[in-house]
PDB file of C-alpha atoms in Angstrom:
ATOM      1  CA  MET C  70     102.588 118.274 117.510  1.00 45.00           C
ATOM      2  CA  SER C  71     105.930 116.966 120.095  1.00 44.00           C
ATOM      3  CA  PRO C  72     105.837 119.436 123.717  1.00 46.00           C
ATOM      4  CA  ALA C  73     109.166 120.662 122.179  1.00 43.00           C
ATOM      5  CA  SER C  74     108.502 121.604 118.464  1.00 41.00           C
ATOM      6  CA  SER C  75     105.274 123.347 120.263  1.00 40.00           C
ATOM      7  CA  ARG C  76     107.314 125.074 122.628  1.00 37.00           C
ATOM      8  CA  GLN C  77     109.534 125.858 118.842  1.00 38.00           C
ATOM      9  CA  ALA C  78     106.811 127.106 117.489  1.00 40.00           C
ATOM     10  CA  GLU C  79     105.270 129.527 120.073  1.00 39.00           C
ATOM     11  CA  ALA C  80     108.787 131.400 120.571  1.00 34.00           C
ATOM     12  CA  CYS C  81     109.253 131.802 116.237  1.00 35.00           C
ATOM     13  CA  ALA C  82     105.164 133.445 116.834  1.00 36.00           C
ATOM     14  CA  SER C  83     106.488 135.117 119.475  1.00 35.00           C
ATOM     15  CA  VAL C  84     109.353 136.629 117.514  1.00 36.00           C
ATOM     16  CA  HIS C  85     108.393 136.996 114.294  1.00 40.00           C
ATOM     17  CA  GLY C  86     104.696 138.616 115.592  1.00 43.00           C
ATOM     18  CA  GLY C  87     102.586 135.501 115.249  1.00 45.00           C
ATOM     19  CA  TYR C  88     103.484 133.538 112.601  1.00 47.00           C
ATOM     20  CA  ALA C  89     105.271 130.126 112.877  1.00 50.00           C
ATOM     21  CA  GLU C  90     106.017 130.536 109.394  1.00 59.00           C
ATOM     22  CA  ASP C  91     109.799 130.142 109.395  1.00 61.00           C
ATOM     23  CA  VAL C  92     109.338 127.035 111.617  1.00 69.00           C
ATOM     24  CA  PRO C  93     110.751 123.652 110.229  1.00 81.00           C
ATOM     25  CA  LEU C  94     108.588 120.868 109.800  1.00 88.00           C
ATOM     26  CA  ASP C  95     109.864 117.872 111.398  1.00 94.00           C
ATOM     27  CA  VAL C  96     108.643 115.700 108.850  1.00 95.00           C
ATOM     28  CA  PRO C  97     109.606 112.079 110.280  1.00 95.00           C
ATOM     29  CA  LEU C  98     107.107 113.030 113.098  1.00 96.00           C
ATOM     30  CA  LEU C  99     104.283 113.525 110.638  1.00 96.00           C
ATOM     31  CA  THR C 100     105.197 110.786 109.056  1.00 97.00           C
ATOM     32  CA  ARG C 101     105.423 108.586 112.343  1.00 97.00           C
ATOM     33  CA  LEU C 102     101.413 110.716 113.627  1.00 97.00           C
ATOM     34  CA  SER C 103     100.089 109.914 110.393  1.00 97.00           C
ATOM     35  CA  THR C 104     101.622 106.229 110.260  1.00 97.00           C
ATOM     36  CA  GLU C 105      99.464 105.477 113.848  1.00 97.00           C
ATOM     37  CA  SER C 106      96.143 106.881 111.630  1.00 97.00           C
ATOM     38  CA  LYS C 107      97.102 105.176 109.198  1.00 98.00           C
ATOM     39  CA  VAL C 108      96.572 102.380 111.020  1.00 98.00           C
ATOM     40  CA  SER C 109      93.705 102.895 113.387  1.00 98.00           C
ATOM     41  CA  ALA C 110      91.827 104.022 110.051  1.00 98.00           C
ATOM     42  CA  ASN C 111      92.798 100.615 108.903  1.00 98.00           C
ATOM     43  CA  GLU C 112      91.181  98.714 112.402  1.00 98.00           C
ATOM     44  CA  ALA C 113      88.254 101.200 111.711  1.00 98.00           C
ATOM     45  CA  PHE C 114      87.736  99.940 108.339  1.00 98.00           C
ATOM     46  CA  LYS C 115      88.573  96.283 108.775  1.00 98.00           C
ATOM     47  CA  GLU C 116      85.231  96.160 111.250  1.00 98.00           C
ATOM     48  CA  GLY C 117      82.715  97.707 108.903  1.00 97.00           C
ATOM     49  CA  ARG C 118      83.286 101.709 110.495  1.00 97.00           C
ATOM     50  CA  PHE C 119      83.983 103.541 107.862  1.00 98.00           C
ATOM     51  CA  GLU C 120      82.842 107.186 108.647  1.00 97.00           C
ATOM     52  CA  ARG C 121      85.609 106.867 111.206  1.00 98.00           C
ATOM     53  CA  SER C 122      87.869 104.900 109.244  1.00 98.00           C
ATOM     54  CA  ALA C 123      87.419 108.143 106.311  1.00 98.00           C
ATOM     55  CA  GLU C 124      88.395 110.300 109.323  1.00 98.00           C
ATOM     56  CA  LEU C 125      91.587 109.315 109.800  1.00 98.00           C
ATOM     57  CA  TYR C 126      92.438 108.761 106.921  1.00 98.00           C
ATOM     58  CA  VAL C 127      91.971 112.889 106.014  1.00 98.00           C
ATOM     59  CA  ARG C 128      93.582 113.219 108.983  1.00 97.00           C
ATOM     60  CA  GLY C 129      96.812 111.098 108.345  1.00 97.00           C
ATOM     61  CA  LEU C 130      97.164 113.445 105.561  1.00 97.00           C
ATOM     62  CA  SER C 131      96.370 116.641 106.194  1.00 97.00           C
ATOM     63  CA  ARG C 132      98.970 116.324 108.003  1.00 96.00           C
ATOM     64  CA  PHE C 133     101.211 116.370 104.876  1.00 96.00           C
ATOM     65  CA  GLU C 134      99.161 119.652 103.577  1.00 94.00           C
ATOM     66  CA  GLU C 135     102.512 121.782 103.617  1.00 93.00           C
ATOM     67  CA  VAL C 136     105.405 118.910 103.397  1.00 95.00           C
ATOM     68  CA  PRO C 137     106.862 118.944  99.450  1.00 95.00           C
ATOM     69  CA  LEU C 138     106.553 115.430  98.966  1.00 95.00           C
ATOM     70  CA  ASP C 139     108.559 115.221  96.203  1.00 95.00           C
ATOM     71  CA  ASP C 140     111.856 116.030  98.224  1.00 95.00           C
ATOM     72  CA  HIS C 141     110.124 113.561 101.210  1.00 96.00           C
ATOM     73  CA  PRO C 142     109.903 110.133  99.361  1.00 96.00           C
ATOM     74  CA  ALA C 143     108.564 108.370 102.930  1.00 96.00           C
ATOM     75  CA  ALA C 144     106.666 111.430 103.732  1.00 97.00           C
ATOM     76  CA  LYS C 145     105.090 110.758  99.869  1.00 97.00           C
ATOM     77  CA  ALA C 146     104.775 107.181 100.023  1.00 97.00           C
ATOM     78  CA  LEU C 147     102.108 106.742 102.800  1.00 98.00           C
ATOM     79  CA  CYS C 148     100.411 109.740 101.158  1.00 98.00           C
ATOM     80  CA  LEU C 149      99.589 107.473  98.014  1.00 98.00           C
ATOM     81  CA  THR C 150      98.187 104.617 100.853  1.00 98.00           C
ATOM     82  CA  LEU C 151      96.524 107.601 102.780  1.00 98.00           C
ATOM     83  CA  LEU C 152      94.303 108.208  99.801  1.00 98.00           C
ATOM     84  CA  LEU C 153      94.077 104.473  98.540  1.00 98.00           C
ATOM     85  CA  ASN C 154      92.736 103.954 101.255  1.00 98.00           C
ATOM     86  CA  LEU C 155      90.712 106.948 101.803  1.00 98.00           C
ATOM     87  CA  SER C 156      88.935 106.350  98.178  1.00 98.00           C
ATOM     88  CA  LEU C 157      88.550 102.833  98.660  1.00 98.00           C
ATOM     89  CA  CYS C 158      86.481 103.309 102.186  1.00 98.00           C
ATOM     90  CA  ARG C 159      84.707 106.614 100.700  1.00 98.00           C
ATOM     91  CA  LEU C 160      83.411 103.827  97.571  1.00 98.00           C
ATOM     92  CA  ARG C 161      82.078 101.922 100.496  1.00 97.00           C
ATOM     93  CA  MET C 162      79.967 104.651 101.985  1.00 98.00           C
ATOM     94  CA  GLY C 163      78.744 105.017  98.239  1.00 98.00           C
ATOM     95  CA  GLU C 164      80.290 108.276  98.508  1.00 98.00           C
ATOM     96  CA  HIS C 165      81.830 108.149  95.032  1.00 98.00           C
ATOM     97  CA  ARG C 166      82.727 111.843  93.507  1.00 98.00           C
ATOM     98  CA  ARG C 167      85.126 111.737  96.973  1.00 98.00           C
ATOM     99  CA  ALA C 168      86.221 108.345  96.230  1.00 98.00           C
ATOM    100  CA  TYR C 169      86.477 109.118  92.442  1.00 98.00           C
ATOM    101  CA  ASN C 170      88.534 113.109  93.978  1.00 98.00           C
ATOM    102  CA  ALA C 171      90.921 110.884  96.677  1.00 98.00           C
ATOM    103  CA  ALA C 172      91.801 108.135  93.896  1.00 98.00           C
ATOM    104  CA  THR C 173      92.551 111.192  90.666  1.00 98.00           C
ATOM    105  CA  ARG C 174      94.891 112.703  93.912  1.00 98.00           C
ATOM    106  CA  ALA C 175      96.855 109.398  93.581  1.00 98.00           C
ATOM    107  CA  LEU C 176      97.659 109.689  90.925  1.00 98.00           C
ATOM    108  CA  LYS C 177      99.004 112.915  90.739  1.00 97.00           C
ATOM    109  CA  LEU C 178     101.556 110.662  92.888  1.00 97.00           C
ATOM    110  CA  ASP C 179     101.538 107.791  91.032  1.00 97.00           C
ATOM    111  CA  PRO C 180     100.163 107.794  87.154  1.00 96.00           C
ATOM    112  CA  GLY C 181     100.895 104.530  87.054  1.00 95.00           C
ATOM    113  CA  SER C 182      99.535 103.077  90.644  1.00 97.00           C
ATOM    114  CA  GLU C 183      97.364  99.938  90.055  1.00 98.00           C
ATOM    115  CA  LYS C 184      94.797 100.932  93.123  1.00 98.00           C
ATOM    116  CA  GLY C 185      94.938 104.097  91.385  1.00 98.00           C
ATOM    117  CA  LEU C 186      93.552 103.160  88.438  1.00 98.00           C
ATOM    118  CA  TYR C 187      90.990 100.934  89.271  1.00 98.00           C
ATOM    119  CA  ARG C 188      89.333 102.568  92.195  1.00 98.00           C
ATOM    120  CA  LYS C 189      89.063 106.007  89.716  1.00 98.00           C
ATOM    121  CA  ALA C 190      87.717 103.969  87.355  1.00 98.00           C
ATOM    122  CA  GLU C 191      85.139 102.049  89.334  1.00 98.00           C
ATOM    123  CA  ALA C 192      84.439 105.827  91.468  1.00 98.00           C
ATOM    124  CA  ALA C 193      83.395 107.007  87.401  1.00 98.00           C
ATOM    125  CA  MET C 194      81.599 104.126  86.954  1.00 97.00           C
ATOM    126  CA  HIS C 195      79.271 105.145  89.479  1.00 97.00           C
ATOM    127  CA  LEU C 196      79.350 108.448  88.180  1.00 97.00           C
ATOM    128  CA  SER C 197      77.945 107.586  85.254  1.00 95.00           C
ATOM    129  CA  ASN C 198      82.015 107.963  83.240  1.00 96.00           C
ATOM    130  CA  TYR C 199      82.110 105.018  81.616  1.00 96.00           C
ATOM    131  CA  ALA C 200      84.412 106.145  78.771  1.00 95.00           C
ATOM    132  CA  GLU C 201      86.607 108.380  81.535  1.00 97.00           C
ATOM    133  CA  ALA C 202      86.444 104.460  83.773  1.00 97.00           C
ATOM    134  CA  GLU C 203      87.023 103.169  79.874  1.00 97.00           C
ATOM    135  CA  SER C 204      90.198 105.025  79.607  1.00 97.00           C
ATOM    136  CA  ASP C 205      92.018 103.894  83.587  1.00 97.00           C
ATOM    137  CA  LEU C 206      91.070 100.740  82.750  1.00 97.00           C
ATOM    138  CA  TYR C 207      92.796 100.407  79.729  1.00 96.00           C
ATOM    139  CA  THR C 208      95.828 102.330  81.043  1.00 97.00           C
ATOM    140  CA  LEU C 209      95.761  99.554  84.322  1.00 97.00           C
ATOM    141  CA  LEU C 210      95.650  96.733  81.640  1.00 97.00           C
ATOM    142  CA  LYS C 211      98.206  97.432  79.691  1.00 97.00           C
ATOM    143  CA  GLU C 212     100.243  97.462  81.765  1.00 95.00           C
ATOM    144  CA  HIS C 213      98.986  94.731  84.856  1.00 96.00           C
ATOM    145  CA  PRO C 214      97.411  92.018  82.140  1.00 96.00           C
ATOM    146  CA  HIS C 215      96.197  89.563  84.291  1.00 97.00           C
ATOM    147  CA  ASN C 216      94.321  91.843  86.720  1.00 97.00           C
ATOM    148  CA  ALA C 217      91.092  89.717  86.860  1.00 98.00           C
ATOM    149  CA  SER C 218      89.648  92.495  88.705  1.00 97.00           C
ATOM    150  CA  ALA C 219      90.180  95.248  85.928  1.00 97.00           C
ATOM    151  CA  THR C 220      88.783  92.704  83.308  1.00 97.00           C
ATOM    152  CA  GLN C 221      85.841  92.145  85.386  1.00 98.00           C
ATOM    153  CA  LEU C 222      84.942  95.252  86.050  1.00 97.00           C
ATOM    154  CA  LEU C 223      86.170  96.618  82.016  1.00 97.00           C
ATOM    155  CA  ARG C 224      82.976  94.028  81.770  1.00 97.00           C
ATOM    156  CA  GLN C 225      80.721  96.282  83.498  1.00 96.00           C
ATOM    157  CA  ASN C 226      81.483  99.216  82.578  1.00 96.00           C
ATOM    158  CA  ARG C 227      80.799  98.231  78.826  1.00 94.00           C
ATOM    159  CA  GLU C 228      77.406  96.329  79.608  1.00 95.00           C
ATOM    160  CA  LYS C 229      76.418  99.630  82.266  1.00 93.00           C
ATOM    161  CA  ARG C 230      77.746 102.089  78.898  1.00 90.00           C
ATOM    162  CA  ARG C 231      75.295 100.256  76.329  1.00 90.00           C
ATOM    163  CA  LEU C 232      72.642  99.981  78.691  1.00 89.00           C
ATOM    164  CA  ALA C 233      72.804 103.534  79.028  1.00 85.00           C
ATOM    165  CA  ALA C 234      73.185 105.068  75.373  1.00 78.00           C
ATOM    166  CA  SER C 235      70.129 102.643  75.449  1.00 75.00           C
ATOM    167  CA  MET C 236      67.982 103.754  78.284  1.00 74.00           C
ATOM    168  CA  SER C 237      69.348 106.847  76.356  1.00 67.00           C
ATOM    169  CA  GLN C 238      67.712 105.679  72.409  1.00 66.00           C
ATOM    170  CA  GLN C 239      64.183 104.436  74.132  1.00 69.00           C
ATOM    171  CA  GLN C 240      63.417 108.143  75.882  1.00 72.00           C
ATOM    172  CA  ALA C 241      64.510 110.301  72.531  1.00 65.00           C
ATOM    173  CA  ASN C 242      62.488 107.911  70.334  1.00 65.00           C
ATOM    174  CA  LYS C 243      59.617 108.209  72.757  1.00 71.00           C
ATOM    175  CA  MET C 244      59.885 112.179  72.975  1.00 72.00           C
ATOM    176  CA  LEU C 245      60.480 112.221  68.923  1.00 71.00           C
ATOM    177  CA  SER C 246      57.000 110.351  68.786  1.00 73.00           C
ATOM    178  CA  SER C 247      54.957 112.224  71.208  1.00 70.00           C
ATOM    179  CA  GLY C 248      55.604 114.827  69.823  1.00 64.00           C
ATOM    180  CA  GLY C 249      57.863 115.650  72.901  1.00 56.00           C
ATOM    181  CA  ILE C 250      60.719 117.790  70.886  1.00 54.00           C
TER     182      ILE C 250
END
């Protein structure tokens, strides 16, 4: 928060019994600070420092918690980028549930996001949610039929789904033959 914004918040808080509810959000400042966080996070990501990168993406996102994003297109676009980058970062860290959550949040901002659909599908596949991964990949490929990575991920998802079904069938047969049920 800039010194002027801080003084404004303190003044408002003192007038309103300690609450700074009526202070207008300085969205351009929040956007600038979050952009700086994104740049630093991108550098950390390139260096393979994924934990630090995720921390900076989250910091950038946290600045917009009270901002009505539909009223601020630049802030909304930045939040989308931060969420997509966070999702990729979480995938690299093996935090598939958190990657899935970040991609899902990104898709709430832009339901047709190619990267959002891909990252959500990849995370869902890692979470063994093959049907959802396939659905997201079909949606992605419907809009972007030449996305070779999505086509390859769809093939991998189908193979994993087939193997999981086969293993389940083998386990069921084993239980039935041994009197386990």
